[in-house]
Amino acid sequence: LPIYSYFCSVFTVPLNLIFIKHKVVMDLLRSYFKSIGDTFWSSDIWLPPGHDWDSVKLSCPGFPEFYDLVLPIYYSFIIILVRAMLIARPLGRFCGLKDSGSQLPHMFQCAVHRFRAFMHMASGHIYNAANESETPDAIIRLIHHKTVLDKFAEVCWRAVFYQGIFFYGLFALWDKPWFWETTHCWYGYPYQPVDPEIRWYYLIELSFYWALMFSQFVDVVRKDFWVNFIHHITTILLLSFSWADNFVRIGTLVLVIHDAADFWMETAKMARYCKKNRLCNMLFVIFTAVWCVTRCGIYPFKILYSTLLEAPAIIVFFPAYYIFNSLLLILFVLQLFWTTLIIRIALNAVRSGETDDVRSDDEDEEEEKVKADENGSTASEDDFQEKVKLS
């Protein structure tokens, strides 16, 4: 027994010390992050003077909750999983689009098939192996080449979402006073309960933009990739902060205005991928008209006017008000950038008769190079297959 007690004391005392130290460290980290959270979400920053979170939530049972902002992140992965499989790809096949890419010579198709067996490898490893085997650049581009059906599927699911969420937004906002008179966005702030249909409208939109941001890295890479990335980040921040700060009323107006034009843009792209040029041109004209009315008309002269001029006359200034307006202005600058692109597309359409997207993906530019490499290749199939062996 004395020996047993001795060994127990030898082994348990250090373990107890480690446990105590670990607990102390975890308590310190917990208190540190709690202090950061309390400072970040201070009512002095996010609420008008004289209000705090406890009093607002007690007096306004329908006030938005912080933890609601976590749900859209989970929902976004569900959207990514089902976005193309259920609607987009079957519709594309119905319209006559195929999974296969360009018609390559037989030896090129064999090479592409062999390379796609290694798609689980990182891109860097593939390129290193290609350099060692002296594989032509045209084949390397084809490894990650997106088919027309892939591109159609990406724009199709966005079109379906924009159309559905736009009509749902109209349904949710039609009987709301701030939909018709923007000053009602500020009356009674911050004591403005959020109705269930508005809550779901907001969270679904936020889930969609999370999904857009995540999927942007695997979708077709376009020339305005970083502009789109900034737009998605700005929109997510705008929706998150406006939800936490209960700027939901003005936020719903921003959402419904943006969704009005996006549907027409995506359907025009769908028509272009299906080689329906006349339909594409007609949809582009509608899109341009709706864009100019909503993004260049209603947004600056109603939304920004309300936040910059109407709100100060009704509510007291506080730091979150400036954060919210800064994000709205960033969004407006991005819209001006895209307006210039739309004008360029319109001018190109007048000259050529086709509405080619000036933001088109880099793969479109490489397709001509691929075709040139295909036609110019004179190597025999046996020699080529010997080069593309990967071990």
Coordinates of C-alpha atoms in Angstrom, one line a residue:
L1 CA 0.0 0.0 0.0
P2 CA 2.7 2.6 0.8
I3 CA 4.4 1.8 -2.5
Y4 CA 1.1 2.0 -4.4
S5 CA 0.4 5.4 -2.7
Y6 CA 3.8 6.6 -3.6
F7 CA 3.4 5.7 -7.3
C8 CA 0.0 7.3 -7.4
S9 CA 1.3 10.5 -5.9
V10 CA 4.2 10.5 -8.4
F11 CA 1.9 10.3 -11.4
T12 CA -1.2 12.1 -10.3
V13 CA 0.4 15.3 -9.0
P14 CA 2.0 16.3 -12.3
L15 CA -1.3 15.5 -14.1
N16 CA -3.2 17.6 -11.7
L17 CA -0.7 20.5 -12.2
I18 CA -1.1 20.2 -16.0
F19 CA -4.9 20.1 -15.7
I20 CA -4.9 23.2 -13.4
K21 CA -2.6 25.1 -15.8
H22 CA -4.7 24.1 -18.8
K23 CA -7.9 25.3 -17.0
V24 CA -6.2 28.6 -16.1
V25 CA -5.1 29.1 -19.6
M26 CA -8.5 28.3 -21.0
D27 CA -10.2 30.6 -18.5
L28 CA -7.8 33.4 -19.5
L29 CA -8.5 32.8 -23.2
R30 CA -12.2 32.7 -22.6
S31 CA -12.2 35.9 -20.7
Y32 CA -10.0 37.6 -23.3
F33 CA -12.2 36.7 -26.2
K34 CA -15.3 37.6 -24.2
S35 CA -13.8 41.1 -23.5
I36 CA -13.1 41.4 -27.3
G37 CA -16.7 40.4 -28.1
D38 CA -18.1 42.8 -25.5
T39 CA -16.0 45.6 -26.9
F40 CA -16.9 44.8 -30.5
W41 CA -20.6 44.5 -29.8
S42 CA -20.7 47.4 -27.4
S43 CA -24.1 49.2 -27.3
D44 CA -22.2 52.5 -27.6
I45 CA -21.2 51.5 -31.1
W46 CA -24.2 49.6 -32.4
L47 CA -27.2 51.4 -30.8
P48 CA -28.3 55.0 -30.5
P49 CA -27.3 56.8 -27.3
G50 CA -29.4 55.9 -24.3
H51 CA -30.1 52.3 -25.4
D52 CA -28.5 49.0 -24.5
W53 CA -29.0 45.4 -25.8
D54 CA -30.9 44.2 -22.7
S55 CA -33.4 47.0 -22.7
V56 CA -34.0 46.7 -26.5
K57 CA -34.5 42.9 -26.4
L58 CA -36.8 43.1 -23.5
S59 CA -38.9 45.9 -25.0
C60 CA -38.9 44.4 -28.5
P61 CA -39.5 40.6 -28.5
G62 CA -38.9 40.3 -32.3
F63 CA -35.5 42.0 -32.2
P64 CA -32.9 40.1 -34.4
E65 CA -30.6 37.7 -32.5
F66 CA -26.8 37.4 -33.1
Y67 CA -26.8 33.6 -33.3
D68 CA -29.1 33.8 -36.4
L69 CA -26.1 34.9 -38.4
V70 CA -24.5 31.4 -38.0
L71 CA -27.4 29.6 -39.7
P72 CA -26.8 31.0 -43.2
I73 CA -23.3 29.6 -43.2
Y74 CA -24.7 26.1 -42.8
Y75 CA -27.5 26.7 -45.3
S76 CA -25.0 27.9 -47.9
F77 CA -23.4 24.4 -48.1
I78 CA -26.9 22.9 -48.7
I79 CA -27.4 25.4 -51.5
I80 CA -24.1 24.5 -53.0
L81 CA -24.8 20.8 -52.9
V82 CA -28.3 21.0 -54.6
R83 CA -27.9 24.1 -56.7
A84 CA -27.1 22.5 -60.1
M85 CA -28.1 18.8 -59.7
L86 CA -31.8 19.3 -59.2
I87 CA -32.6 22.1 -61.7
A88 CA -29.7 23.5 -63.8
R89 CA -28.1 20.5 -65.5
P90 CA -31.3 18.7 -66.4
L91 CA -32.7 21.9 -67.9
G92 CA -29.4 22.4 -69.8
R93 CA -29.7 18.9 -71.3
F94 CA -33.3 19.6 -72.2
C95 CA -32.1 22.7 -74.1
G96 CA -29.7 20.5 -76.1
L97 CA -26.4 21.2 -74.2
K98 CA -24.0 18.3 -73.7
D99 CA -21.5 17.4 -71.1
S100 CA -18.7 16.9 -73.6
G101 CA -16.4 19.8 -74.5
S102 CA -14.9 20.6 -77.9
Q103 CA -14.5 17.7 -80.4
L104 CA -10.9 16.8 -80.1
P105 CA -8.9 14.3 -82.2
H106 CA -8.8 10.8 -80.7
M107 CA -5.4 11.0 -79.2
F108 CA -6.2 14.3 -77.5
Q109 CA -9.4 12.7 -76.0
C110 CA -7.3 9.8 -74.7
A111 CA -4.9 12.2 -73.1
V112 CA -7.6 14.3 -71.5
H113 CA -9.3 11.1 -70.2
R114 CA -6.0 10.0 -68.7
F115 CA -5.4 13.3 -67.1
R116 CA -8.8 13.5 -65.6
A117 CA -8.1 10.3 -63.7
F118 CA -5.7 12.5 -61.7
M119 CA -8.2 15.2 -60.9
H120 CA -7.8 14.4 -57.2
M121 CA -4.3 15.7 -57.4
A122 CA -3.5 19.3 -56.6
S123 CA -3.1 21.6 -59.6
G124 CA 0.5 22.2 -58.8
H125 CA 1.3 18.5 -58.9
I126 CA -0.5 18.2 -62.2
Y127 CA 1.5 21.0 -63.7
N128 CA 4.8 19.7 -62.4
A129 CA 4.0 16.3 -63.9
A130 CA 3.1 17.9 -67.1
N131 CA 6.3 19.8 -67.3
E132 CA 8.3 16.7 -66.7
S133 CA 6.5 14.8 -69.4
E134 CA 6.6 17.8 -71.8
T135 CA 2.8 17.8 -72.1
P136 CA 1.4 20.6 -74.4
D137 CA -0.2 23.6 -72.6
A138 CA -3.4 23.1 -74.6
I139 CA -4.0 19.7 -72.9
I140 CA -3.3 21.2 -69.4
R141 CA -5.9 23.9 -70.1
L142 CA -8.4 21.2 -71.0
I143 CA -8.0 19.4 -67.7
H144 CA -9.8 22.3 -65.9
H145 CA -11.9 23.2 -68.9
K146 CA -15.6 24.0 -68.1
T147 CA -18.1 22.7 -70.6
V148 CA -21.0 24.8 -71.9
L149 CA -23.3 22.8 -69.7
D150 CA -21.2 23.6 -66.6
K151 CA -21.4 27.3 -67.4
F152 CA -25.2 27.0 -68.2
A153 CA -25.7 25.3 -64.9
E154 CA -24.0 28.0 -62.9
V155 CA -26.1 30.8 -64.4
C156 CA -29.3 28.8 -64.4
W157 CA -29.4 28.1 -60.6
R158 CA -28.7 31.8 -60.0
A159 CA -31.5 32.8 -62.3
V160 CA -33.9 30.5 -60.6
F161 CA -32.9 31.8 -57.2
Y162 CA -33.1 35.5 -58.2
Q163 CA -36.5 35.0 -59.7
G164 CA -37.9 33.1 -56.7
I165 CA -36.4 35.3 -54.0
F166 CA -37.5 38.5 -55.9
F167 CA -41.2 37.5 -55.9
Y168 CA -40.9 36.3 -52.3
G169 CA -39.4 39.6 -51.3
L170 CA -42.4 41.4 -53.0
F171 CA -44.8 39.1 -51.1
A172 CA -43.1 39.8 -47.8
L173 CA -42.8 43.6 -48.3
W174 CA -46.0 44.4 -50.1
D175 CA -48.0 45.2 -46.9
K176 CA -45.1 46.8 -45.1
P177 CA -45.3 50.6 -44.7
W178 CA -41.6 51.2 -45.4
F179 CA -41.9 49.5 -48.8
W180 CA -44.0 52.5 -49.9
E181 CA -42.5 55.2 -47.7
T182 CA -38.8 55.0 -46.7
T183 CA -39.2 57.2 -43.7
H184 CA -40.9 54.3 -42.0
C185 CA -37.6 52.5 -42.0
W186 CA -36.5 54.9 -39.2
Y187 CA -39.6 55.6 -37.1
G188 CA -39.4 53.8 -33.8
Y189 CA -35.8 52.6 -34.3
P190 CA -34.3 50.5 -32.7
Y191 CA -37.6 49.1 -31.4
Q192 CA -38.7 47.5 -34.6
P193 CA -39.7 43.8 -34.4
V194 CA -38.9 41.5 -37.3
D195 CA -41.8 39.5 -38.8
P196 CA -41.2 35.8 -39.6
E197 CA -41.4 36.3 -43.3
I198 CA -38.9 39.1 -43.2
R199 CA -36.6 37.0 -41.0
W200 CA -36.6 34.2 -43.5
Y201 CA -36.2 36.6 -46.4
Y202 CA -33.1 38.0 -44.8
L203 CA -31.5 34.7 -43.8
I204 CA -32.1 33.0 -47.2
E205 CA -30.5 36.0 -49.0
L206 CA -27.5 35.8 -46.6
S207 CA -27.2 32.1 -47.2
F208 CA -27.2 32.6 -50.9
Y209 CA -24.4 35.2 -50.8
W210 CA -22.3 32.9 -48.6
A211 CA -22.8 30.2 -51.2
L212 CA -21.8 32.6 -53.9
M213 CA -18.6 33.5 -52.1
F214 CA -17.7 29.9 -51.5
S215 CA -18.6 28.6 -54.9
Q216 CA -16.8 31.5 -56.7
F217 CA -13.5 29.7 -56.2
V218 CA -14.7 26.6 -58.1
D219 CA -17.0 28.2 -60.7
V220 CA -16.0 29.7 -64.0
V221 CA -13.3 32.3 -63.3
R222 CA -14.3 35.7 -64.8
K223 CA -12.3 38.8 -65.4
D224 CA -14.0 40.7 -62.6
F225 CA -13.4 37.9 -60.1
W226 CA -12.0 40.2 -57.4
V227 CA -14.7 42.8 -58.0
N228 CA -17.3 40.1 -57.5
F229 CA -15.4 38.9 -54.4
I230 CA -15.4 42.4 -52.9
H231 CA -19.1 42.6 -53.8
H232 CA -19.9 39.4 -52.0
I233 CA -17.9 40.3 -48.9
T234 CA -19.5 43.8 -48.8
T235 CA -23.0 42.3 -49.2
I236 CA -22.4 39.7 -46.4
L237 CA -21.1 42.4 -44.1
L238 CA -24.0 44.7 -44.9
L239 CA -26.6 42.0 -44.3
S240 CA -24.9 40.7 -41.1
F241 CA -24.4 44.2 -39.5
S242 CA -27.8 45.4 -40.6
W243 CA -29.3 42.3 -39.1
A244 CA -27.4 42.5 -35.8
D245 CA -28.2 46.3 -35.6
N246 CA -31.8 45.9 -36.8
F247 CA -31.4 48.0 -39.9
V248 CA -33.5 45.3 -41.4
R249 CA -36.2 47.5 -43.0
I250 CA -33.8 49.5 -45.2
G251 CA -31.9 46.3 -45.8
T252 CA -34.9 44.5 -47.3
L253 CA -35.4 47.4 -49.7
V254 CA -31.7 47.1 -50.8
L255 CA -32.2 43.3 -51.4
V256 CA -35.4 43.6 -53.5
I257 CA -33.9 46.3 -55.6
H258 CA -30.8 44.2 -56.4
D259 CA -32.8 41.0 -57.1
A260 CA -35.0 42.8 -59.7
A261 CA -32.3 43.1 -62.3
D262 CA -30.1 40.0 -61.7
F263 CA -32.7 37.5 -63.0
W264 CA -32.7 39.1 -66.4
M265 CA -28.9 39.1 -66.6
E266 CA -28.7 35.4 -65.8
T267 CA -31.4 34.4 -68.2
A268 CA -29.7 36.4 -71.0
K269 CA -26.6 34.4 -70.3
M270 CA -28.6 31.1 -70.5
A271 CA -30.0 32.2 -73.9
R272 CA -26.4 33.0 -75.1
Y273 CA -25.1 29.5 -74.0
C274 CA -28.1 27.9 -75.9
K275 CA -27.2 29.9 -79.1
K276 CA -30.5 31.9 -78.9
N277 CA -29.0 35.2 -79.9
R278 CA -32.3 37.0 -80.6
L279 CA -33.7 36.0 -77.3
C280 CA -30.4 36.9 -75.6
N281 CA -30.5 40.4 -77.1
M282 CA -34.1 40.9 -76.0
L283 CA -33.4 39.8 -72.5
F284 CA -30.3 42.0 -72.4
V285 CA -32.4 45.0 -73.3
I286 CA -34.8 44.2 -70.5
F287 CA -32.0 43.7 -68.1
T288 CA -30.4 47.1 -69.1
A289 CA -33.6 48.9 -68.5
V290 CA -34.3 47.3 -65.2
W291 CA -30.7 47.8 -64.1
C292 CA -30.8 51.5 -64.9
V293 CA -34.1 52.0 -63.1
T294 CA -33.2 50.1 -60.0
R295 CA -29.4 50.4 -59.5
C296 CA -28.9 53.9 -61.1
G297 CA -32.2 55.4 -60.2
I298 CA -34.0 53.9 -57.1
Y299 CA -30.9 52.9 -55.2
P300 CA -29.1 56.3 -55.1
F301 CA -32.2 58.5 -55.1
K302 CA -34.4 56.5 -52.7
I303 CA -32.2 54.2 -50.6
L304 CA -29.1 56.4 -50.2
Y305 CA -31.2 59.5 -50.0
S306 CA -33.1 57.9 -47.1
T307 CA -30.0 56.7 -45.2
L308 CA -28.0 59.9 -45.7
L309 CA -30.8 62.6 -45.4
E310 CA -34.0 61.1 -44.0
A311 CA -32.4 59.0 -41.2
P312 CA -30.5 61.9 -39.5
A313 CA -33.7 63.8 -39.1
I314 CA -35.4 60.9 -37.3
I315 CA -32.7 59.0 -35.4
V316 CA -29.6 60.1 -33.5
F317 CA -26.1 59.5 -35.0
F318 CA -24.1 56.6 -33.7
P319 CA -21.0 54.7 -35.0
A320 CA -22.8 51.8 -36.6
Y321 CA -24.8 54.3 -38.7
Y322 CA -21.6 55.4 -40.4
I323 CA -20.5 51.7 -40.9
F324 CA -23.8 50.9 -42.5
N325 CA -23.6 53.9 -44.9
S326 CA -20.0 53.2 -45.8
L327 CA -21.0 49.7 -47.0
L328 CA -23.9 51.1 -48.9
L329 CA -21.6 53.5 -50.7
I330 CA -19.1 50.8 -51.5
L331 CA -21.9 48.8 -53.0
F332 CA -22.9 51.8 -55.1
V333 CA -19.3 52.3 -56.4
L334 CA -19.3 48.6 -57.5
Q335 CA -22.6 49.2 -59.3
L336 CA -21.1 52.2 -61.1
F337 CA -18.3 49.9 -62.2
W338 CA -20.7 47.3 -63.6
T339 CA -22.8 50.0 -65.3
T340 CA -19.7 50.9 -67.4
L341 CA -19.4 47.2 -68.3
I342 CA -23.0 47.1 -69.3
I343 CA -22.5 50.2 -71.5
R344 CA -19.5 48.5 -73.2
I345 CA -21.6 45.4 -73.8
A346 CA -24.4 47.5 -75.3
L347 CA -21.9 49.3 -77.6
N348 CA -20.4 46.0 -78.7
A349 CA -23.9 44.7 -79.4
V350 CA -24.7 47.7 -81.6
R351 CA -21.5 47.0 -83.6
S352 CA -21.6 43.3 -83.9
G353 CA -25.3 42.4 -83.3
E354 CA -24.4 40.0 -80.4
T355 CA -24.3 40.7 -76.7
D356 CA -20.9 39.2 -75.7
D357 CA -20.2 39.6 -72.0
V358 CA -17.0 41.6 -71.5
R359 CA -16.7 39.9 -68.2
S360 CA -16.5 36.5 -69.9
D361 CA -14.4 33.8 -68.3
D362 CA -10.8 33.4 -69.2
E363 CA -11.5 30.0 -70.6
D364 CA -13.4 31.6 -73.5
E365 CA -10.2 33.4 -74.5
E366 CA -8.2 30.1 -74.2
E367 CA -10.5 28.1 -76.4
E368 CA -9.1 29.6 -79.6
K369 CA -5.6 28.7 -78.3
V370 CA -6.7 25.2 -77.6
K371 CA -8.2 24.8 -81.1
A372 CA -5.1 26.2 -82.7
D373 CA -2.9 23.7 -80.7
E374 CA -5.2 20.9 -81.7
N375 CA -5.1 21.7 -85.5
G376 CA -1.4 22.4 -85.4
S377 CA -0.3 19.2 -83.7
T378 CA 1.3 16.6 -86.0
A379 CA 2.6 14.2 -83.4
S380 CA 1.5 10.6 -83.8
E381 CA -0.8 9.1 -81.3
D382 CA 1.8 6.6 -80.0
D383 CA 4.4 9.2 -79.5
F384 CA 1.9 11.5 -77.7
Q385 CA 0.7 8.8 -75.4
E386 CA 4.3 8.0 -74.4
K387 CA 4.7 11.7 -73.4
V388 CA 1.6 11.9 -71.2
K389 CA 2.4 8.9 -69.0
L390 CA 2.2 9.8 -65.3
S391 CA 3.5 7.6 -62.6

